[in-house]
Amino acid sequence: MASELAKEIIQMSQRQDRTSPLVLIVYSRSTRSRDIRNEQETMRITAPIEGGKLIFRISFPTQNYTPILGNNVHDNNQLADQTILDYDAENIEGAATCIEGYMSYRDKRDVMLFQVIHNGALGQFPLSRWTLEENQSGKTGSRVQTLQKILNVLLVK
């Protein structure tokens, strides 16, 4: 009887799989407003639940993407295979560090939060926007900490 109760508690505590209701988009101010919604132009971060586990999914842009994580691109006008990295939600620092590295490498400083509506389409207007500048001394520690706080926004029920 106790083992049955334990199994029932475990089943109840498991999260139901779902797509992420929100998405963070990393872009630069020079990005045209219509391109902010284009997956080929921007980094996207979501927090789906898959297999009962909450993860941070980081999708790198594909268009004109010079490889930084081992993609093989022969022509800059050709679309590369999209690089997608999944981080356990407990590894929020790893996810934030990855995003910060991309921002530094690609000179990106802005992050927008959108609601995801049906079929993965973005809501009409952003819910929030953050501008993240590097420290004047060139250290990125505080920006990683700020990104960790922003990533927490994705952790909705």
C-alpha positions as a Markdown table, in Angstrom:
| # | Residue | x | y | z |
|---|---|---|---|---|
| 1 | Met | 0.0 | 0.0 | 0.0 |
| 2 | Ala | 2.8 | 2.4 | 0.8 |
| 3 | Ser | 4.5 | 1.7 | -2.5 |
| 4 | Glu | 1.2 | 2.4 | -4.4 |
| 5 | Leu | 0.9 | 5.7 | -2.5 |
| 6 | Ala | 4.5 | 6.6 | -3.4 |
| 7 | Lys | 3.9 | 5.8 | -7.1 |
| 8 | Glu | 0.7 | 7.9 | -7.1 |
| 9 | Ile | 2.6 | 10.8 | -5.5 |
| 10 | Ile | 5.4 | 10.6 | -8.1 |
| 11 | Gln | 2.8 | 10.5 | -10.9 |
| 12 | Met | 1.1 | 13.5 | -9.5 |
| 13 | Ser | 4.3 | 15.4 | -9.1 |
| 14 | Gln | 5.5 | 14.9 | -12.7 |
| 15 | Arg | 4.9 | 17.8 | -14.9 |
| 16 | Gln | 2.8 | 17.5 | -18.0 |
| 17 | Asp | 4.6 | 18.1 | -21.3 |
| 18 | Arg | 3.8 | 21.4 | -22.9 |
| 19 | Thr | 5.3 | 23.9 | -25.3 |
| 20 | Ser | 6.6 | 27.2 | -23.9 |
| 21 | Pro | 3.9 | 29.9 | -23.6 |
| 22 | Leu | 6.6 | 32.6 | -23.8 |
| 23 | Val | 9.7 | 33.2 | -25.9 |
| 24 | Leu | 12.7 | 35.5 | -25.3 |
| 25 | Ile | 14.3 | 36.9 | -28.5 |
| 26 | Val | 17.8 | 38.2 | -28.6 |
| 27 | Tyr | 18.5 | 40.8 | -31.2 |
| 28 | Ser | 20.4 | 44.0 | -31.9 |
| 29 | Arg | 18.9 | 47.5 | -32.3 |
| 30 | Ser | 20.0 | 47.5 | -35.9 |
| 31 | Thr | 17.7 | 44.5 | -36.6 |
| 32 | Arg | 14.7 | 45.7 | -38.6 |
| 33 | Ser | 11.4 | 45.3 | -36.7 |
| 34 | Arg | 10.0 | 42.8 | -39.1 |
| 35 | Asp | 13.2 | 40.7 | -38.7 |
| 36 | Ile | 12.8 | 40.4 | -35.0 |
| 37 | Arg | 10.0 | 37.9 | -35.6 |
| 38 | Asn | 12.2 | 35.9 | -38.1 |
| 39 | Glu | 13.7 | 32.8 | -36.6 |
| 40 | Gln | 16.5 | 33.0 | -39.2 |
| 41 | Glu | 17.6 | 36.4 | -37.8 |
| 42 | Thr | 17.4 | 36.1 | -34.0 |
| 43 | Met | 18.3 | 33.8 | -31.1 |
| 44 | Arg | 15.2 | 32.4 | -29.4 |
| 45 | Ile | 14.9 | 31.0 | -25.9 |
| 46 | Thr | 11.9 | 29.0 | -24.7 |
| 47 | Ala | 11.1 | 26.8 | -21.6 |
| 48 | Pro | 9.1 | 23.8 | -22.7 |
| 49 | Ile | 8.4 | 20.8 | -20.5 |
| 50 | Glu | 9.5 | 17.6 | -22.3 |
| 51 | Gly | 9.5 | 14.1 | -20.7 |
| 52 | Gly | 8.3 | 15.8 | -17.5 |
| 53 | Lys | 11.4 | 17.9 | -17.3 |
| 54 | Leu | 11.5 | 21.7 | -17.6 |
| 55 | Ile | 14.3 | 22.8 | -20.0 |
| 56 | Phe | 15.7 | 26.0 | -21.5 |
| 57 | Arg | 15.8 | 25.6 | -25.3 |
| 58 | Ile | 18.2 | 27.9 | -27.0 |
| 59 | Ser | 17.7 | 28.2 | -30.8 |
| 60 | Phe | 20.5 | 30.0 | -32.7 |
| 61 | Pro | 19.6 | 31.9 | -35.9 |
| 62 | Thr | 20.3 | 30.2 | -39.2 |
| 63 | Gln | 20.5 | 32.9 | -41.9 |
| 64 | Asn | 24.0 | 34.1 | -42.7 |
| 65 | Tyr | 25.2 | 32.2 | -39.6 |
| 66 | Thr | 28.9 | 31.9 | -39.3 |
| 67 | Pro | 29.4 | 28.7 | -37.3 |
| 68 | Ile | 30.4 | 29.1 | -33.7 |
| 69 | Leu | 29.3 | 25.7 | -32.5 |
| 70 | Gly | 30.5 | 23.4 | -35.3 |
| 71 | Asn | 27.9 | 23.9 | -38.0 |
| 72 | Asn | 29.2 | 23.2 | -41.5 |
| 73 | Val | 28.3 | 26.2 | -43.7 |
| 74 | His | 29.8 | 26.4 | -47.2 |
| 75 | Asp | 28.0 | 29.5 | -48.4 |
| 76 | Asn | 27.0 | 32.5 | -46.2 |
| 77 | Asn | 23.8 | 32.8 | -48.2 |
| 78 | Gln | 22.9 | 29.2 | -47.5 |
| 79 | Leu | 20.9 | 28.2 | -44.5 |
| 80 | Ala | 22.8 | 26.2 | -42.0 |
| 81 | Asp | 21.3 | 23.4 | -39.9 |
| 82 | Gln | 19.8 | 25.1 | -36.9 |
| 83 | Thr | 21.8 | 24.7 | -33.7 |
| 84 | Ile | 19.5 | 24.0 | -30.8 |
| 85 | Leu | 20.8 | 23.6 | -27.2 |
| 86 | Asp | 18.7 | 22.2 | -24.4 |
| 87 | Tyr | 19.7 | 23.0 | -20.7 |
| 88 | Asp | 18.0 | 21.5 | -17.7 |
| 89 | Ala | 16.2 | 24.3 | -15.9 |
| 90 | Glu | 18.4 | 23.7 | -12.8 |
| 91 | Asn | 21.4 | 24.8 | -15.0 |
| 92 | Ile | 20.1 | 28.4 | -15.5 |
| 93 | Glu | 23.7 | 29.7 | -15.1 |
| 94 | Gly | 24.8 | 27.6 | -18.0 |
| 95 | Ala | 22.0 | 28.7 | -20.2 |
| 96 | Ala | 22.6 | 32.4 | -19.3 |
| 97 | Thr | 26.3 | 32.0 | -20.0 |
| 98 | Cys | 25.6 | 30.5 | -23.4 |
| 99 | Ile | 23.3 | 33.4 | -24.3 |
| 100 | Glu | 25.8 | 36.0 | -23.0 |
| 101 | Gly | 28.5 | 34.4 | -25.1 |
| 102 | Tyr | 26.3 | 34.7 | -28.2 |
| 103 | Met | 25.4 | 38.3 | -27.3 |
| 104 | Ser | 29.1 | 39.2 | -26.9 |
| 105 | Tyr | 30.2 | 37.4 | -30.1 |
| 106 | Arg | 27.4 | 38.8 | -32.2 |
| 107 | Asp | 27.2 | 42.3 | -30.6 |
| 108 | Lys | 23.6 | 41.8 | -29.5 |
| 109 | Arg | 22.3 | 43.8 | -26.6 |
| 110 | Asp | 18.6 | 43.6 | -26.5 |
| 111 | Val | 16.1 | 40.9 | -25.4 |
| 112 | Met | 12.3 | 41.0 | -25.9 |
| 113 | Leu | 9.7 | 38.8 | -24.3 |
| 114 | Phe | 6.7 | 37.6 | -26.5 |
| 115 | Gln | 3.7 | 35.5 | -25.8 |
| 116 | Val | 3.5 | 32.4 | -28.0 |
| 117 | Ile | 0.0 | 32.0 | -29.5 |
| 118 | His | -1.3 | 29.1 | -31.5 |
| 119 | Asn | 1.0 | 27.3 | -33.9 |
| 120 | Gly | 4.1 | 29.0 | -32.5 |
| 121 | Ala | 3.2 | 32.5 | -33.8 |
| 122 | Leu | 4.3 | 35.4 | -31.6 |
| 123 | Gly | 1.8 | 37.8 | -30.0 |
| 124 | Gln | 1.4 | 41.1 | -31.8 |
| 125 | Phe | 3.3 | 43.2 | -29.3 |
| 126 | Pro | 6.3 | 42.3 | -26.9 |
| 127 | Leu | 5.4 | 41.9 | -23.3 |
| 128 | Ser | 8.8 | 43.2 | -22.0 |
| 129 | Arg | 12.1 | 44.5 | -23.3 |
| 130 | Trp | 15.6 | 44.6 | -21.8 |
| 131 | Thr | 18.8 | 46.3 | -23.0 |
| 132 | Leu | 21.9 | 44.6 | -21.6 |
| 133 | Glu | 25.2 | 46.5 | -21.9 |
| 134 | Glu | 28.5 | 44.8 | -21.1 |
| 135 | Asn | 30.3 | 46.1 | -18.0 |
| 136 | Gln | 32.7 | 49.0 | -18.7 |
| 137 | Ser | 35.6 | 46.8 | -17.6 |
| 138 | Gly | 34.6 | 44.2 | -20.2 |
| 139 | Lys | 33.6 | 41.6 | -17.5 |
| 140 | Thr | 30.4 | 39.8 | -18.3 |
| 141 | Gly | 29.5 | 38.5 | -14.8 |
| 142 | Ser | 26.7 | 40.9 | -14.1 |
| 143 | Arg | 25.2 | 40.5 | -17.5 |
| 144 | Val | 25.1 | 36.7 | -16.9 |
| 145 | Gln | 23.3 | 37.4 | -13.6 |
| 146 | Thr | 20.8 | 39.7 | -15.2 |
| 147 | Leu | 20.2 | 37.0 | -17.9 |
| 148 | Gln | 19.5 | 34.5 | -15.2 |
| 149 | Lys | 16.8 | 36.8 | -13.8 |
| 150 | Ile | 15.3 | 37.3 | -17.2 |
| 151 | Leu | 15.3 | 33.5 | -17.9 |
| 152 | Asn | 13.2 | 33.1 | -14.7 |
| 153 | Val | 10.4 | 35.0 | -16.5 |
| 154 | Leu | 10.0 | 31.9 | -18.8 |
| 155 | Leu | 9.3 | 29.7 | -15.8 |
| 156 | Val | 5.5 | 30.1 | -15.8 |
| 157 | Lys | 3.0 | 27.4 | -15.1 |
